[in-house]
Short mmCIF file of C-alpha atoms and ligand atoms in Angstrom, two decimals:
data_model
loop_
_atom_site.label_atom_id
_atom_site.label_comp_id
_atom_site.label_asym_id
_atom_site.label_seq_id
_atom_site.Cartn_x
_atom_site.Cartn_y
_atom_site.Cartn_z
CA UNK M 30 24.22 -51.18 39.61
CA UNK M 31 26.57 -51.04 36.70
CA UNK M 32 27.03 -54.09 34.47
CA UNK M 33 30.78 -53.84 35.09
CA UNK M 34 32.47 -55.45 38.03
CA UNK M 35 35.78 -53.73 37.31
CA UNK M 36 36.44 -50.37 35.69
CA UNK M 37 39.85 -48.86 35.16
CA UNK M 38 40.10 -45.24 34.07
CA UNK M 39 43.27 -43.65 32.72
CA UNK M 40 45.68 -45.60 34.82
CA UNK M 41 49.34 -44.58 34.57
CA UNK M 42 52.15 -46.33 36.43
CA UNK M 43 55.82 -45.45 36.36
CA UNK M 44 58.90 -47.19 37.67
CA UNK M 45 62.24 -45.39 37.76
CA UNK M 46 63.08 -44.95 34.10
CA UNK M 47 60.10 -46.95 32.79
CA UNK M 48 56.57 -45.87 32.09
CA UNK M 49 54.95 -49.29 32.42
CA UNK M 50 51.36 -48.11 31.90
CA UNK M 51 50.01 -45.00 30.23
CA UNK M 52 46.39 -43.93 30.45
CA UNK M 53 45.07 -47.45 30.41
CA UNK M 54 41.30 -47.84 30.48
CA UNK M 55 39.51 -51.17 30.74
CA UNK M 56 36.08 -52.43 31.69
CA UNK M 57 35.28 -55.95 32.77
CA UNK M 58 31.64 -57.09 32.68
CA UNK M 59 30.20 -59.01 35.58
CA UNK M 60 30.30 -62.74 34.92
CA UNK M 61 32.42 -62.67 31.80
CA UNK M 62 35.82 -64.11 30.99
CA UNK M 63 38.00 -61.23 29.92
CA UNK M 64 41.40 -61.90 28.46
CA UNK M 65 44.35 -59.55 28.46
CA UNK M 66 46.89 -59.98 25.67
CA UNK M 67 50.11 -58.17 24.84
CA UNK M 68 53.80 -58.63 24.22
CA UNK M 69 56.31 -59.29 26.98
CA UNK M 70 56.66 -56.12 28.97
CA UNK M 71 53.44 -54.59 27.62
CA UNK M 72 52.28 -54.01 31.19
CA UNK M 73 49.76 -56.81 31.80
CA UNK M 74 51.09 -58.02 35.15
CA UNK M 75 51.71 -54.47 36.35
CA UNK M 76 48.11 -53.51 35.57
CA UNK M 77 46.76 -56.42 37.58
CA UNK M 78 49.14 -55.58 40.43
CA UNK M 79 47.78 -52.02 40.52
CA UNK M 80 44.16 -53.08 40.79
CA UNK M 81 44.78 -55.75 43.42
CA UNK M 82 46.77 -53.62 45.84
CA UNK M 83 50.20 -55.10 45.19
CA UNK M 84 50.98 -51.54 44.20
CA UNK M 85 48.90 -49.49 46.62
CA UNK M 86 46.86 -46.51 45.67
CA UNK M 87 49.03 -43.43 45.37
CA UNK M 88 51.81 -45.29 43.57
CA UNK M 89 49.86 -44.98 40.31
CA UNK M 90 47.63 -42.37 38.73
CA UNK M 91 44.07 -42.93 37.58
CA UNK M 92 40.98 -44.55 39.03
CA UNK M 93 39.91 -48.11 39.67
CA UNK M 94 36.33 -49.09 40.49
CA UNK M 95 35.47 -52.53 41.84
CA UNK M 96 31.80 -53.46 42.22
CA UNK M 97 30.83 -49.87 41.58
CA UNK M 98 32.93 -48.04 44.11
CA UNK M 99 36.39 -46.59 43.84
CA UNK M 100 39.05 -48.73 45.45
CA UNK M 101 41.68 -47.66 47.89
CA UNK M 102 43.70 -50.76 48.61
CA UNK M 103 46.86 -50.56 50.67
CA UNK M 104 47.83 -54.18 50.06
CA UNK M 105 46.62 -57.47 48.63
CA UNK M 106 44.73 -58.39 51.79
CA UNK M 107 42.46 -55.36 51.31
CA UNK M 108 41.46 -56.45 47.83
CA UNK M 109 40.98 -60.06 48.93
CA UNK M 110 38.50 -58.98 51.58
CA UNK M 111 36.40 -57.37 48.87
CA UNK M 112 36.41 -60.51 46.73
CA UNK M 113 39.26 -59.95 44.33
CA UNK M 114 41.82 -62.77 44.05
CA UNK M 115 44.96 -62.74 41.98
CA UNK M 116 47.07 -65.72 41.01
CA UNK M 117 50.49 -64.50 39.99
CA UNK M 118 52.59 -65.48 37.02
CA UNK M 119 55.18 -67.13 39.25
CA UNK M 120 53.48 -69.40 41.75
CA UNK M 121 53.60 -68.13 45.28
CA UNK M 122 52.92 -71.19 47.43
CA UNK M 123 55.08 -72.13 50.40
CA UNK M 124 56.73 -75.31 49.16
CA UNK M 125 57.40 -76.88 52.55
CA UNK M 126 53.89 -76.44 53.92
CA UNK M 127 50.96 -78.77 53.33
CA UNK M 128 48.19 -78.20 50.82
CA UNK M 129 45.64 -77.14 53.40
CA UNK M 130 48.05 -74.78 55.15
CA UNK M 131 48.72 -73.14 51.82
CA UNK M 132 45.03 -72.80 51.09
CA UNK M 133 44.26 -71.11 54.39
CA UNK M 134 47.57 -69.39 55.06
CA UNK M 135 46.96 -65.87 56.27
CA UNK M 136 43.22 -66.23 56.69
CA UNK M 137 42.72 -68.78 59.44
CA UNK M 138 40.62 -67.90 62.43
CA UNK M 139 41.73 -68.68 65.94
CA UNK M 140 39.66 -69.36 69.01
CA UNK M 141 41.43 -68.25 72.18
CA UNK M 142 44.62 -68.31 70.16
CA UNK M 143 44.10 -71.87 68.96
CA UNK M 144 43.62 -72.89 65.34
CA UNK M 145 41.16 -75.68 64.65
CA UNK M 146 43.30 -77.58 62.15
CA UNK M 147 40.75 -80.31 61.58
CA UNK M 148 38.20 -77.81 60.38
CA UNK M 149 40.64 -76.49 57.79
CA UNK M 150 41.66 -79.95 56.66
CA UNK M 151 38.00 -80.82 56.11
CA UNK M 152 37.20 -77.55 54.37
CA UNK M 153 40.23 -77.78 52.12
CA UNK M 154 38.97 -81.18 50.94
CA UNK M 155 35.85 -79.50 49.58
CA UNK M 156 37.83 -76.90 47.68
CA UNK M 157 40.18 -79.55 46.34
CA UNK M 158 37.17 -81.47 45.10
CA UNK M 159 35.86 -78.39 43.33
CA UNK M 160 39.11 -77.89 41.45
CA UNK M 161 39.44 -81.62 40.76
CA UNK M 162 42.61 -82.25 42.72
CA UNK M 163 42.55 -85.57 44.52
CA UNK M 164 45.47 -85.38 46.89
CA UNK M 165 45.36 -85.66 50.68
CA UNK M 166 45.27 -82.12 52.14
CA UNK M 167 48.26 -82.96 54.34
CA UNK M 168 50.54 -83.47 51.29
CA UNK M 169 53.58 -81.21 51.24
CA UNK M 170 53.28 -78.88 48.26
CA UNK M 171 56.84 -79.30 46.98
CA UNK M 172 55.99 -82.93 46.15
CA UNK M 173 53.45 -81.84 43.55
CA UNK M 174 54.07 -80.74 39.98
CA UNK M 175 53.32 -77.21 38.76
CA UNK M 176 49.95 -78.23 37.33
CA UNK M 177 48.69 -79.37 40.69
CA UNK M 178 50.21 -76.39 42.46
CA UNK M 179 48.27 -74.17 40.10
CA UNK M 180 45.05 -75.86 41.20
CA UNK M 181 45.94 -75.25 44.84
CA UNK M 182 46.30 -71.55 44.09
CA UNK M 183 42.82 -71.62 42.64
CA UNK M 184 41.45 -73.53 45.62
CA UNK M 185 43.02 -70.85 47.78
CA UNK M 186 41.25 -68.14 45.79
CA UNK M 187 37.93 -69.98 46.16
CA UNK M 188 38.42 -70.29 49.90
CA UNK M 189 38.54 -66.52 49.99
CA UNK M 190 35.17 -66.30 48.22
CA UNK M 191 36.56 -64.58 45.18
CA UNK M 192 34.10 -62.77 42.90
CA UNK M 193 36.79 -61.66 40.49
CA UNK M 194 39.57 -64.09 39.75
CA UNK M 195 42.69 -62.77 38.04
CA UNK M 196 44.94 -65.40 36.51
CA UNK M 197 48.32 -64.31 35.19
CA UNK M 198 49.40 -66.91 32.61
CA UNK M 199 47.77 -69.81 34.41
CA UNK M 200 48.54 -72.41 31.76
CA UNK M 201 52.08 -71.42 30.80
CA UNK M 202 53.60 -74.33 32.76
CA UNK M 203 50.84 -76.82 32.03
CA UNK M 204 50.58 -79.45 29.32
CA UNK M 205 47.60 -79.64 26.97
CA UNK M 206 45.59 -81.94 29.20
CA UNK M 207 46.12 -79.93 32.35
CA UNK M 208 45.45 -76.68 30.51
CA UNK M 209 42.16 -77.97 29.20
CA UNK M 210 41.08 -79.01 32.68
CA UNK M 211 41.96 -75.63 34.06
CA UNK M 212 40.13 -73.77 31.32
CA UNK M 213 37.07 -75.93 31.87
CA UNK M 214 37.22 -75.05 35.52
CA UNK M 215 37.20 -71.36 34.67
CA UNK M 216 34.21 -71.90 32.38
CA UNK M 217 32.48 -73.69 35.26
CA UNK M 218 33.19 -70.72 37.54
CA UNK M 219 31.61 -68.50 34.93
CA UNK M 220 28.42 -70.55 35.14
CA UNK M 221 28.50 -69.94 38.88
CA UNK M 222 28.79 -66.21 38.32
CA UNK M 223 32.48 -65.72 39.03
CA UNK M 224 34.22 -63.24 36.74
CA UNK M 225 37.72 -64.03 35.48
CA UNK M 226 40.48 -62.00 33.91
CA UNK M 227 43.05 -64.20 32.19
CA UNK M 228 46.42 -63.07 30.96
CA UNK M 229 47.80 -65.48 28.37
CA UNK M 230 50.21 -65.80 25.48
CA UNK M 231 48.39 -68.91 24.26
CA UNK M 232 46.04 -67.24 21.84
CA UNK M 233 44.20 -70.41 20.88
CA UNK M 234 43.17 -70.82 24.50
CA UNK M 235 42.18 -67.18 24.72
CA UNK M 236 39.79 -67.60 21.82
CA UNK M 237 38.41 -70.80 23.30
CA UNK M 238 37.31 -69.33 26.63
CA UNK M 239 37.21 -65.55 26.49
CA UNK M 240 34.10 -63.45 25.88
CA UNK M 241 36.11 -60.26 25.58
CA UNK M 242 39.74 -59.57 24.74
CA UNK M 243 41.69 -56.40 25.49
CA UNK M 244 45.09 -55.82 23.96
CA UNK M 245 47.88 -53.83 25.57
CA UNK M 246 50.86 -52.56 23.64
CA UNK M 247 53.77 -50.62 25.14
CA UNK M 248 51.78 -49.81 28.23
CA UNK M 249 48.71 -48.55 26.38
CA UNK M 250 45.30 -50.14 25.95
CA UNK M 251 44.96 -50.56 22.20
CA UNK M 252 41.54 -52.11 21.74
CA UNK M 253 38.83 -54.27 23.25
CA UNK M 254 37.14 -56.93 21.14
CA UNK M 255 33.98 -58.89 21.61
CA UNK M 256 35.18 -62.38 20.65
CA UNK M 257 31.94 -63.55 18.96
CA UNK M 258 30.62 -60.25 17.67
CA UNK M 259 33.94 -59.17 16.15
CA UNK M 260 34.72 -62.71 14.87
CA UNK M 261 38.10 -62.38 16.54
CA UNK M 262 41.04 -64.42 15.17
CA UNK M 263 44.56 -65.08 16.40
CA UNK M 264 45.92 -63.01 13.54
CA UNK M 265 43.85 -59.99 14.59
CA UNK M 266 45.17 -60.25 18.15
CA UNK M 267 48.76 -60.61 16.98
CA UNK M 268 48.49 -57.64 14.71
CA UNK M 269 47.33 -55.40 17.55
CA UNK M 270 49.92 -56.84 19.91
CA UNK M 271 52.95 -56.24 17.75
CA UNK M 272 51.60 -53.40 15.63
CA UNK M 273 52.40 -55.19 12.37
CA UNK M 274 51.67 -58.43 10.53
CA UNK M 275 53.75 -61.36 11.64
CA UNK M 276 54.49 -63.41 8.55
CA UNK M 277 56.16 -66.58 9.79
CA UNK M 278 55.47 -68.13 13.14
CA UNK M 279 58.09 -70.78 12.44
CA UNK M 280 60.83 -69.36 10.23
CA UNK M 281 62.01 -71.59 7.38
CA UNK M 282 65.24 -73.52 7.77
CA UNK M 283 67.22 -75.76 5.45
CA UNK M 284 67.88 -79.06 7.13
CA UNK M 285 71.16 -80.84 6.35
CA UNK M 286 72.32 -82.81 9.38
CA UNK M 287 75.96 -83.90 9.52
CA UNK M 288 77.69 -86.63 11.52
CA UNK M 289 76.43 -87.93 14.85
CA UNK M 290 77.70 -85.62 17.55
CA UNK M 291 76.03 -87.07 20.62
CA UNK M 292 74.94 -90.58 21.39
CA UNK M 293 73.17 -91.85 24.48
CA UNK M 294 72.75 -95.57 25.20
CA UNK M 295 70.56 -97.19 27.86
CA UNK M 296 70.60 -94.16 30.12
CA UNK M 297 68.87 -94.87 33.42
CA UNK M 298 68.33 -92.31 36.16
CA UNK M 299 67.40 -93.02 39.76
CA UNK M 300 65.15 -90.81 41.86
CA UNK M 301 67.02 -88.29 44.04
CA UNK M 302 65.27 -89.39 47.24
CA UNK M 303 63.83 -92.85 46.61
CA UNK M 304 66.99 -94.42 45.29
CA UNK M 305 65.32 -97.60 44.05
CA UNK M 306 62.90 -95.82 41.70
CA UNK M 307 63.90 -95.36 38.07
CA UNK M 308 62.79 -91.97 36.78
CA UNK M 309 64.32 -92.64 33.37
CA UNK M 310 64.61 -96.20 32.13
CA UNK M 311 67.13 -97.15 29.45
CA UNK M 312 66.79 -94.14 27.20
CA UNK M 313 68.75 -94.29 23.95
CA UNK M 314 68.94 -91.59 21.28
CA UNK M 315 71.36 -89.80 18.98
CA UNK M 316 71.84 -86.25 17.80
CA UNK M 317 73.51 -85.08 14.62
CA UNK M 318 75.43 -81.94 13.92
CA UNK M 319 73.10 -79.25 12.58
CA UNK M 320 70.00 -80.95 13.88
CA UNK M 321 67.15 -79.92 16.18
CA UNK M 322 65.65 -82.74 18.21
CA UNK M 323 62.42 -82.29 20.13
CA UNK M 324 61.47 -84.36 23.14
CA UNK M 325 57.72 -84.54 23.61
CA UNK M 326 55.53 -86.31 26.10
CA UNK M 327 53.16 -85.61 28.96
CA UNK M 328 54.34 -83.84 32.07
CA UNK M 329 56.27 -86.26 34.26
CA UNK M 330 57.44 -88.30 31.27
CA UNK M 331 61.05 -87.93 32.41
CA UNK M 332 62.27 -85.55 29.71
CA UNK M 333 63.73 -82.88 32.01
CA UNK M 334 65.15 -85.56 34.32
CA UNK M 335 66.89 -87.31 31.41
CA UNK M 336 68.46 -84.13 30.09
CA UNK M 337 69.47 -82.77 33.48
CA UNK M 338 71.09 -86.07 34.34
CA UNK M 339 73.08 -86.03 31.09
CA UNK M 340 74.07 -82.46 31.86
CA UNK M 341 76.64 -83.24 34.54
CA UNK M 342 74.33 -85.36 36.70
CA UNK M 343 72.32 -82.33 37.72
CA UNK M 344 69.41 -84.61 38.61
CA UNK M 345 69.02 -87.98 40.31
CA UNK M 346 70.84 -89.97 42.97
CA UNK M 347 72.78 -91.85 40.32
CA UNK M 348 72.65 -92.85 36.67
CA UNK M 349 73.79 -95.66 34.44
CA UNK M 350 74.44 -95.86 30.73
CA UNK M 351 76.74 -94.44 28.12
CA UNK M 352 77.09 -90.88 26.88
CA UNK M 353 79.29 -90.15 23.89
CA UNK M 354 80.03 -86.71 22.55
CA UNK M 355 82.04 -86.51 19.31
CA UNK M 356 82.86 -90.19 19.75
CA UNK M 357 84.33 -89.92 23.24
CA UNK M 358 82.71 -91.57 26.22
CA UNK M 359 82.12 -88.85 28.80
CA UNK M 360 81.22 -89.06 32.42
CA UNK M 361 80.52 -85.56 33.72
CA UNK M 362 80.04 -85.11 37.39
CA UNK M 363 79.13 -81.45 37.38
CA UNK M 364 77.37 -78.91 35.20
CA UNK M 365 80.69 -77.10 34.94
CA UNK M 366 82.34 -80.14 33.36
CA UNK M 367 79.44 -80.38 30.92
CA UNK M 368 79.80 -76.71 29.95
CA UNK M 369 83.51 -77.20 29.36
CA UNK M 370 82.76 -80.04 26.94
CA UNK M 371 80.49 -77.80 24.90
CA UNK M 372 77.07 -78.47 26.38
CA UNK M 373 74.65 -75.72 27.28
CA UNK M 374 71.37 -75.89 29.15
CA UNK M 375 68.43 -73.54 29.33
CA UNK M 376 66.38 -74.63 32.28
CA UNK M 377 62.58 -74.63 32.41
CA UNK M 378 62.57 -73.19 35.90
CA UNK M 379 64.11 -69.80 35.42
CA UNK M 380 63.50 -68.66 38.94
CA UNK M 381 65.37 -71.33 40.85
CA UNK M 382 67.86 -72.62 38.28
CA UNK M 383 68.39 -70.10 35.56
CA UNK M 384 68.69 -66.63 37.08
CA UNK M 385 69.91 -64.71 40.06
CA UNK M 386 67.02 -62.30 40.48
CA UNK M 387 68.80 -59.83 42.72
CA UNK M 388 71.60 -59.35 40.22
CA UNK M 389 71.47 -57.15 37.15
CA UNK M 390 70.94 -58.25 33.57
CA UNK M 391 74.56 -58.07 32.42
CA UNK M 392 75.86 -60.13 35.33
CA UNK M 393 73.26 -62.80 34.70
CA UNK M 394 74.05 -62.97 31.00
CA UNK M 395 77.78 -63.29 31.70
CA UNK M 396 77.27 -66.02 34.26
CA UNK M 397 78.03 -69.06 32.11
CA UNK M 398 80.84 -67.32 30.20
CA UNK M 399 83.11 -66.04 32.93
CA UNK M 400 86.14 -67.68 31.33
CA UNK M 401 85.44 -66.15 27.96
CA UNK M 402 84.90 -62.70 29.43
CA UNK M 403 87.90 -62.57 31.73
CA UNK M 404 91.64 -62.44 31.26
CA UNK M 405 94.09 -63.65 33.88
CA UNK M 406 91.15 -64.10 36.20
CA UNK M 407 89.96 -60.51 35.88
CA UNK M 408 86.51 -59.79 34.51
CA UNK M 409 86.37 -57.58 31.44
CA UNK M 410 83.41 -55.45 32.45
CA UNK M 411 83.42 -53.50 29.20
CA UNK M 412 83.05 -56.77 27.31
CA UNK M 413 80.31 -57.84 29.65
CA UNK M 414 78.32 -54.68 28.95
CA UNK M 415 78.85 -54.97 25.20
CA UNK M 416 77.65 -58.57 25.07
CA UNK M 417 74.64 -57.75 27.25
CA UNK M 418 73.77 -54.78 25.03
CA UNK M 419 74.05 -57.00 21.97
CA UNK M 420 71.48 -59.46 23.31
CA UNK M 421 69.26 -56.69 24.64
CA UNK M 422 68.87 -55.46 21.07
CA UNK M 423 68.80 -58.84 19.36
CA UNK M 424 66.13 -60.34 21.61
CA UNK M 425 64.43 -57.02 22.34
CA UNK M 426 64.72 -57.32 26.11
CA UNK M 427 62.44 -54.55 27.28
CA UNK M 428 64.41 -52.54 29.80
CA UNK M 429 66.01 -49.09 29.99
CA UNK M 430 69.44 -50.53 30.82
CA UNK M 431 71.41 -53.75 31.25
CA UNK M 432 72.10 -52.54 34.79
CA UNK M 433 68.46 -53.25 35.68
CA UNK M 434 67.92 -55.99 38.26
CA UNK M 435 66.41 -59.10 36.70
CA UNK M 436 63.78 -59.12 39.44
CA UNK M 437 62.30 -55.97 37.88
CA UNK M 438 61.81 -57.45 34.41
CA UNK M 439 58.54 -58.84 33.14
CA UNK M 440 58.30 -62.66 33.12
CA UNK M 441 58.93 -63.02 29.41
CA UNK M 442 61.86 -60.64 29.49
CA UNK M 443 63.42 -62.68 32.28
CA UNK M 444 63.20 -65.70 29.98
CA UNK M 445 64.99 -63.72 27.29
CA UNK M 446 67.85 -63.10 29.73
CA UNK M 447 68.10 -66.85 30.35
CA UNK M 448 68.29 -67.45 26.61
CA UNK M 449 70.96 -64.74 26.17
CA UNK M 450 73.08 -66.28 28.89
CA UNK M 451 73.19 -69.63 27.12
CA UNK M 452 73.80 -68.13 23.71
CA UNK M 453 76.77 -66.14 24.95
CA UNK M 454 78.37 -69.33 26.30
CA UNK M 455 78.24 -70.53 22.66
CA UNK M 456 77.79 -74.26 23.26
CA UNK M 457 78.09 -76.91 20.51
CA UNK M 458 75.05 -78.69 21.84
CA UNK M 459 72.33 -76.62 23.45
CA UNK M 460 69.64 -78.27 25.51
CA UNK M 461 66.58 -76.04 25.90
CA UNK M 462 63.79 -76.93 28.26
CA UNK M 463 60.54 -75.20 27.28
CA UNK M 464 62.46 -72.30 25.70
CA UNK M 465 59.47 -70.16 24.86
CA UNK M 466 57.35 -70.57 27.96
CA UNK M 467 55.67 -67.28 28.76
CA UNK M 468 57.14 -65.61 25.69
CA UNK M 469 54.95 -63.61 23.32
CA UNK M 470 54.48 -64.59 19.69
CA UNK M 471 56.83 -61.97 18.29
CA UNK M 472 59.69 -62.84 20.63
CA UNK M 473 59.06 -66.54 20.03
CA UNK M 474 59.76 -66.06 16.35
CA UNK M 475 62.96 -64.23 17.31
CA UNK M 476 64.11 -67.11 19.50
CA UNK M 477 63.33 -69.58 16.70
CA UNK M 478 65.37 -67.41 14.34
CA UNK M 479 68.31 -67.54 16.72
CA UNK M 480 68.01 -71.31 17.03
CA UNK M 481 68.08 -71.56 13.26
CA UNK M 482 71.16 -69.34 13.10
CA UNK M 483 72.89 -71.64 15.57
CA UNK M 484 72.01 -74.63 13.41
CA UNK M 485 73.33 -72.91 10.30
CA UNK M 486 76.61 -72.42 12.19
CA UNK M 487 76.89 -76.18 12.73
CA UNK M 488 75.55 -76.36 16.28
CA UNK M 489 72.94 -78.83 17.50
CA UNK M 490 69.89 -78.34 19.68
CA UNK M 491 67.82 -80.60 21.90
CA UNK M 492 64.49 -79.02 22.73
CA UNK M 493 62.05 -80.19 25.35
CA UNK M 494 58.68 -78.80 24.39
CA UNK M 495 55.15 -79.26 25.60
CA UNK M 496 53.79 -77.22 22.73
CA UNK M 497 53.34 -79.69 19.93
CA UNK M 498 53.04 -77.06 17.18
CA UNK M 499 56.43 -75.76 18.27
CA UNK M 500 58.00 -79.23 18.17
CA UNK M 501 56.45 -79.90 14.77
CA UNK M 502 57.44 -76.50 13.43
CA UNK M 503 61.06 -76.57 14.56
CA UNK M 504 62.44 -80.10 14.97
CA UNK M 505 64.10 -82.42 12.44
CA UNK M 506 63.18 -85.42 14.54
CA UNK M 507 60.90 -85.92 17.53
CA UNK M 508 61.44 -88.39 20.36
CA UNK M 509 58.33 -89.23 22.31
CA UNK M 510 58.67 -90.12 25.97
CA UNK M 511 56.30 -91.36 28.63
CA UNK M 512 56.75 -92.93 32.04
CA UNK M 513 60.51 -92.61 31.90
CA UNK M 514 60.88 -94.45 28.59
CA UNK M 515 61.47 -93.35 25.04
CA UNK M 516 58.41 -94.69 23.26
CA UNK M 517 59.49 -93.94 19.75
CA UNK M 518 60.85 -91.47 17.25
CA UNK M 519 59.25 -89.60 14.38
CA UNK M 520 60.84 -87.72 11.52
CA UNK M 521 59.61 -84.26 10.72
CA UNK M 522 57.92 -85.42 7.50
CA UNK M 523 55.85 -88.11 9.18
CA UNK M 524 55.06 -86.42 12.51
CA UNK M 525 51.60 -85.15 13.42
CA UNK M 526 50.06 -84.17 16.75
CA UNK M 527 47.90 -87.31 16.70
CA UNK M 528 50.86 -89.60 16.05
CA UNK M 529 52.86 -88.06 18.88
CA UNK M 530 50.01 -88.46 21.35
CA UNK M 531 49.31 -91.97 20.22
CA UNK M 532 52.97 -92.91 20.54
CA UNK M 533 53.16 -91.48 24.06
CA UNK M 534 50.25 -93.61 25.19
CA UNK M 535 50.69 -96.79 23.19
CA UNK M 536 54.32 -96.73 22.08
N1 ATP H 9 59.43 -53.40 39.85
C1 ATP H 9 59.76 -52.91 38.66
N2 ATP H 9 60.75 -52.03 38.51
C2 ATP H 9 61.08 -51.52 37.31
N3 ATP H 9 60.45 -51.84 36.16
C3 ATP H 9 59.45 -52.73 36.23
C4 ATP H 9 59.05 -53.32 37.48
N4 ATP H 9 58.02 -54.17 37.23
C5 ATP H 9 57.80 -54.12 35.90
N5 ATP H 9 58.65 -53.24 35.30
C6 ATP H 9 58.68 -52.90 33.88
O1 ATP H 9 57.37 -52.57 33.47
C7 ATP H 9 57.08 -53.06 32.16
C8 ATP H 9 55.83 -53.92 32.18
O2 ATP H 9 56.09 -55.14 32.87
P1 ATP H 9 54.99 -56.26 33.11
O3 ATP H 9 55.60 -57.24 34.04
O4 ATP H 9 53.73 -55.63 33.52
O5 ATP H 9 54.84 -56.88 31.65
P2 ATP H 9 53.90 -58.08 31.13
O6 ATP H 9 52.99 -57.50 30.10
O7 ATP H 9 53.30 -58.77 32.28
O8 ATP H 9 54.95 -59.01 30.38
P3 ATP H 9 55.14 -60.64 30.32
O9 ATP H 9 54.26 -61.13 29.23
O10 ATP H 9 56.58 -60.80 29.93
O11 ATP H 9 54.84 -61.19 31.66
C9 ATP H 9 58.33 -53.80 31.73
O12 ATP H 9 59.09 -52.94 30.92
C10 ATP H 9 59.08 -54.09 33.01
O13 ATP H 9 60.45 -54.14 32.80
MG1 MG H 10 53.58 -60.64 33.11
#
């Protein structure tokens, strides 16, 4: 038998108006960890969807061989039966079902029409142990954070006896700790003979775990590297991804903060369901004009909850404390009121909070600026198109037209639409929650450039970031949170990764 578990030959895939993949060839060795890199919209997710039956045979050209024979999958179930499991970029669990139901959903056996639930509860415990998740199998999935949900997806793949595991940006929503655990798990699978293909924009992680790296650019396979043999570096990957050298990952910016524009005192937020629990406890901070603040801390530290609560009480059952903007005490009760006072918010969860997937790009971008774009209550559709076109060029949103439905964009390009929407609303204070999640290195630099332009124009930015290099590279000051409290603050000059981590734990 061949040493390759997966072979792709000259695969071409077109969508109306877009050639997503062109003559892509790729070989994955049995037992290796193979990483797929490329800019947003390069075709990574589409390629994996073709080989796993999401796009059935006949909807693409070219050949795919799995375990030595040519595949002919009509749907995902077909590929799962053969031992191929794919974990998509956007998690696909059923939030209101339990862990074990999610693990076995769609592949439970019945006896005389009856499901033996106890058997599945017991079996799911084993898989949960393997992935290191210690939650009762009966737990409802929506109660768990993304990190844990990710592990359930993997447990689900294991329950299907996967031989080839495809992970599309598995760590994009995880913090450093969780990411490391997940990568170790994949290394452990490798020891057990399971092959993995990982799509990731986190190049340091790619180099840590991958044996082989293939780079896609504009729908074409550019090159495959042997990580050790070719002494592969992040710079080499980036160069092939973007087709040029990228000089500055964090563009330079002059920092000259002005007066205090926002001040928060003793802000406390109560849990939306368990009203006695404080999710944020007496947080106090200030923000100056022309300043970028970063909020760092482990997942669950309360950063998103704090900011969403300040943003028109969009989180929590109630809150206490004082919020001043430009000296005035404000008490917003809706996101709309917050927007009207010059606040903007880019949410971390683009799917449920940031975008309407079944609408087109221009409508989504205009969403927070309806007032600005209409006169006497009538929408100026020409203006809407112009603004959308402007951001399409500026942020390089990869799409043939701003009439494209957001659902059809690649993950990173969807994020760019979220960013465009907030920029168009032109807020004085922009809160961004994980602004560059799932965004490729080139586009990241573009978003940083735009943030810097906003600062130069006298705006202020609060950035929640789990990527410490990003916080260190961009912020003037860093607030460190943990367990609902602000543990301390560091200025750019004194901040290091070690100090931030130490502060989060010790205070
Ligand atoms: N259903 C669809 N209809 C139309 N175009 C699509 C569809 N799915 C993907 N595309 C287009 O195909 C191209 C490749 O998208 P794909 O999602 O594979 O990119 P990606 O490499 O996974 O990017 P990212 O890093 O942002 O996730 C993009 O230009 C995208 O807009
Ligand atoms: Mg993708």
